[in-house]
CSV table of C-alpha atoms and ligand atoms in Angstrom, one decimal:
chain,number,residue,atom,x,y,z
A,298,UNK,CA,334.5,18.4,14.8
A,299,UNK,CA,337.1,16.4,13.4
A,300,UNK,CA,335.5,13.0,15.0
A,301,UNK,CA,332.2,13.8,13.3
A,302,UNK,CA,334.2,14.1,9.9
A,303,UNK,CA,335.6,10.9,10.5
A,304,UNK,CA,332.3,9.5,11.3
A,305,UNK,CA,330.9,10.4,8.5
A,306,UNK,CA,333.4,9.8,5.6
A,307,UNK,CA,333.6,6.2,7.0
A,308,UNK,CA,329.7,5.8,6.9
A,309,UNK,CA,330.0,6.9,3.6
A,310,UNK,CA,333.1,4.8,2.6
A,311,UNK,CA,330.7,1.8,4.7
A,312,UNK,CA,328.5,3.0,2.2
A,313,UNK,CA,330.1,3.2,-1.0
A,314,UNK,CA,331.7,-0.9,-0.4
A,315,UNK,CA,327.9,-2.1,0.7
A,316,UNK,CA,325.9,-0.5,-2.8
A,317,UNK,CA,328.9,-2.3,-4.8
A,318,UNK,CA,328.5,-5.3,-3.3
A,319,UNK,CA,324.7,-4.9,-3.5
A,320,UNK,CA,325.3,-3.7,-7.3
A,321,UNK,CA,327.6,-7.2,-7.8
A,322,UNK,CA,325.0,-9.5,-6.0
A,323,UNK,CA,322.3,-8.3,-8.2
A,324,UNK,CA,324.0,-8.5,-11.5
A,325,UNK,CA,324.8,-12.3,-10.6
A,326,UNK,CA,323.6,-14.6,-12.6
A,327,UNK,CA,323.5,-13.2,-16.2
A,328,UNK,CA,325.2,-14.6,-19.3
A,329,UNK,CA,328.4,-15.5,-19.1
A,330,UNK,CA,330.9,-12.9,-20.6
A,331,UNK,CA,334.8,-13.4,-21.9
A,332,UNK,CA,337.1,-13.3,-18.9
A,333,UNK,CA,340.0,-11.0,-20.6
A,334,UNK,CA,337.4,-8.2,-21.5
A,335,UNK,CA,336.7,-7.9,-17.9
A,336,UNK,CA,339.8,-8.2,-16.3
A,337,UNK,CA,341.2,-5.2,-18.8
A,338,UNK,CA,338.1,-3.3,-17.8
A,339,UNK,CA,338.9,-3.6,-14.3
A,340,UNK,CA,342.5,-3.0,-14.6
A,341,UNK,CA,342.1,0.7,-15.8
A,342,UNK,CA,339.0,1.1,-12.7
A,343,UNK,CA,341.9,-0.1,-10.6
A,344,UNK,CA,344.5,2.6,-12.0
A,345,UNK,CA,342.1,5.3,-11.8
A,346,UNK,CA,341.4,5.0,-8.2
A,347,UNK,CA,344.7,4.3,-7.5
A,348,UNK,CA,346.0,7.7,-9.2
A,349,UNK,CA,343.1,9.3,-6.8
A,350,UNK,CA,344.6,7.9,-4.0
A,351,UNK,CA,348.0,9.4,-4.5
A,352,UNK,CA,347.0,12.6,-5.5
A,353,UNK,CA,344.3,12.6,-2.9
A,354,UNK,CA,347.3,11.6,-0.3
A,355,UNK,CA,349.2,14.3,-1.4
A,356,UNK,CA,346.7,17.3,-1.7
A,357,UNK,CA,345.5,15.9,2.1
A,358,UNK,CA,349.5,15.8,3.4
A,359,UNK,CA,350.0,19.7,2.0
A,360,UNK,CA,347.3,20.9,3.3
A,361,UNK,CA,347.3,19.1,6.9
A,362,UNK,CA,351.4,19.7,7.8
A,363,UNK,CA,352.3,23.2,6.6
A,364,UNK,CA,351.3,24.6,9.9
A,365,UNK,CA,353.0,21.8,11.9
A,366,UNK,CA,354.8,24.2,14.7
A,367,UNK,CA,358.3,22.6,13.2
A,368,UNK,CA,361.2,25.2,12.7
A,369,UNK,CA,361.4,24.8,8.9
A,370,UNK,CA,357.6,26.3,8.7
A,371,UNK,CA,358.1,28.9,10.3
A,372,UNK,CA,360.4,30.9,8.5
A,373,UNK,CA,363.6,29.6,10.9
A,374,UNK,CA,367.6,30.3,10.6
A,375,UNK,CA,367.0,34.5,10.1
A,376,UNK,CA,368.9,36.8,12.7
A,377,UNK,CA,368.1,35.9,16.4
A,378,UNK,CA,367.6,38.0,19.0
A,379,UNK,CA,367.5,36.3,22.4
A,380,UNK,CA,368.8,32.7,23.4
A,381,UNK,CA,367.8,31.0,26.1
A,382,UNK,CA,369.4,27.9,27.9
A,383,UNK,CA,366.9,25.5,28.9
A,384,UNK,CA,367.9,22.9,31.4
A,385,UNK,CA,365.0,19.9,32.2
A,386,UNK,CA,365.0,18.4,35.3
A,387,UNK,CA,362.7,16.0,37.0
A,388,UNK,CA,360.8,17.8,37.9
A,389,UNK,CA,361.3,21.5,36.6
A,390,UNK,CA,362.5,23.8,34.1
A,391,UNK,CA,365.7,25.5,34.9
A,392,UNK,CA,365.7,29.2,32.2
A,393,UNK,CA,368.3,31.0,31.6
A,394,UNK,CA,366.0,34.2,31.0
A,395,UNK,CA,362.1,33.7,31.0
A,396,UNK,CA,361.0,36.7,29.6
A,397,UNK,CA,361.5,38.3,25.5
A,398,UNK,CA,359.7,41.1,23.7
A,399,UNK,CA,357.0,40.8,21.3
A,400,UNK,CA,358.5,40.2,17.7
A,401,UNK,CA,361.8,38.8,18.9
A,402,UNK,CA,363.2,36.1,17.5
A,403,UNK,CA,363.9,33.6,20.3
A,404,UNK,CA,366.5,29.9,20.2
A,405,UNK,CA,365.8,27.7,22.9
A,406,UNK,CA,368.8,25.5,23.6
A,407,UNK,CA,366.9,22.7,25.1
A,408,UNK,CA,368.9,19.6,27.0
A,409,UNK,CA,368.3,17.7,30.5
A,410,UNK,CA,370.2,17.0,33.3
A,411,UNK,CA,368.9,13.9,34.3
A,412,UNK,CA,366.1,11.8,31.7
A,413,UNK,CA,364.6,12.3,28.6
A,414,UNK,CA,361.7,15.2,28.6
A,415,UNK,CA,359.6,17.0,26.4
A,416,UNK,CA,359.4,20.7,25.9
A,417,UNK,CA,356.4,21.9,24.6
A,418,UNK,CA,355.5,25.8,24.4
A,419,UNK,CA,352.1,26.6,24.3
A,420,UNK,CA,349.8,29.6,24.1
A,421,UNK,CA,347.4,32.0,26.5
A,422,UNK,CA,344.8,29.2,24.5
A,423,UNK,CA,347.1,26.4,25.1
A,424,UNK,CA,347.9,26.0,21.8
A,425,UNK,CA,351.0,24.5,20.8
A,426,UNK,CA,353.9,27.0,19.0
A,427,UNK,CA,356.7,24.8,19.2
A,428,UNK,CA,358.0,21.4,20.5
A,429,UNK,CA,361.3,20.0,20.9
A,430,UNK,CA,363.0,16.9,23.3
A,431,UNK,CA,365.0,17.6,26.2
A,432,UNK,CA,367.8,14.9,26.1
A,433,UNK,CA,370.9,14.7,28.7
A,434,UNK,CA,374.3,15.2,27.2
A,435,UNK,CA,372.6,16.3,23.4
A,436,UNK,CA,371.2,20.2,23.2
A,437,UNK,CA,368.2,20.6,20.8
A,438,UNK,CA,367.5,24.2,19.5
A,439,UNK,CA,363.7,25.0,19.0
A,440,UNK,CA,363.9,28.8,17.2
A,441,UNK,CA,360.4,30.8,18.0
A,442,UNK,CA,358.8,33.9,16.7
A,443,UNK,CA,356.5,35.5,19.6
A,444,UNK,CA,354.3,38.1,17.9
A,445,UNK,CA,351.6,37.6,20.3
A,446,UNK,CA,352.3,39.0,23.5
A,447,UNK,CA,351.4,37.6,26.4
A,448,UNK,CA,352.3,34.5,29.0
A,449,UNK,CA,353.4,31.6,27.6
A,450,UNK,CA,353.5,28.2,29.4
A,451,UNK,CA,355.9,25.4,28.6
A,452,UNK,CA,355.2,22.2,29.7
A,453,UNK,CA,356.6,18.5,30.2
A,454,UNK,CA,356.0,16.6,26.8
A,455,UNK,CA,357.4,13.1,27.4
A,456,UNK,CA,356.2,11.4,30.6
A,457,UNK,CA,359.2,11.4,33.2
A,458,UNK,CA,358.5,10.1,36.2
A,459,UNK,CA,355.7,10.2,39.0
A,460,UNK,CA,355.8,14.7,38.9
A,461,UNK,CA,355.7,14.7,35.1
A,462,UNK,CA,352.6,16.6,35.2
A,463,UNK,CA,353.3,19.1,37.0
A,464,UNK,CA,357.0,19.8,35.2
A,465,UNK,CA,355.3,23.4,33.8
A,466,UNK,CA,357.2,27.0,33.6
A,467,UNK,CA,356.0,29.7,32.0
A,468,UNK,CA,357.6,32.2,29.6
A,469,UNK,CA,356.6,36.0,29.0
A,470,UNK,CA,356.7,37.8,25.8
A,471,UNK,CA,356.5,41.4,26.6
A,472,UNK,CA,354.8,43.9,23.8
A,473,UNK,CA,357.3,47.1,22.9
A,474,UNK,CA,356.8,50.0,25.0
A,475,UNK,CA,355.8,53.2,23.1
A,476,UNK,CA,354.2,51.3,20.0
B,614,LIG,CU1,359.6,16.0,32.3
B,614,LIG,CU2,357.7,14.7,31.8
């Protein structure tokens, strides 16, 4: 989906340079006009599309990184209600707990014992919720909000030697008995 976009915004970018190039070629060769004229002419062209760009740039950053699975988007430093310790090894996660309920309000303390990992939490559809670094001797917290129950899977996010790939654990969110 997103490939095809690309494809076709830069065909039509390709587009947009060749007919003004085209447009320039064919003009050639007419009288012969005052140079300042021009060059104020193309000035304000030149601040127009540049104001485009930056508002463009800015519309496109909104509405592309709100939903980045960072802490500050998703509503993070309210009450918690479970922590858990997570210890990276090569090759494994060591939990402290790898189960919370639905709705809970989860901080994973996040270091390594050894190199430099990744921890990445996805969902049943392997899509990501959250993503922090495992670093040994500094503890990251990654805070989550699991309103979907089900089984999560957290995998290896920074390649760490030859078992990096199969560095996964998974992580249950439990839904609230009687509701
Ligand atoms: Cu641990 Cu890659």
């Amino acid at each position: 989906m997103i490939q095809t976009v690309s494809l076709v915004l830069s065909l039509g970018l390709m587009a947009l340079v060749a007919f003004a190039f085209i447009k320039v070629a064919a003009s050639a060769g007419g009288k012969a006009m005052e140079y300042p004229p021009i060059q104020q002419k193309s000035n304000r062209g030149r601040t127009l599309v540049f104001g485009l760009i930056v508002v463009a740039g800015i519309v496109i950053t909104l509405a592309t990184t709100t939903d980045l699975p960072y802490r500050a988007t998703h509503g993070g430093g309210g009450p918690v209600d479970k922590v858990v310790e997570v210890e990276a090894y090569q090759w494994y996660w060591q939990l402290s707990t790898d189960y919370a309920q639905e709705n809970e309000t989860v901080v994973f303390n996040v270091t390594s014992g050894d190199v430099n990992h990744g921890l990445g939490v996805y969902d049943e559809d392997m899509k990501l919720v959250g993503q922090t670094q495992a670093m040994p001797g500094y503890t990251n917290s990654l805070e989550l909000s699991f309103d979907k129950p089900g089984t999560y899977r957290l995998m290896c996010m920074e390649y760490c030697g030859e078992a990096h790939h199969a560095m996964t654990s998974q992580f249950s969110v439990v839904s609230k008995q009687g509701e």
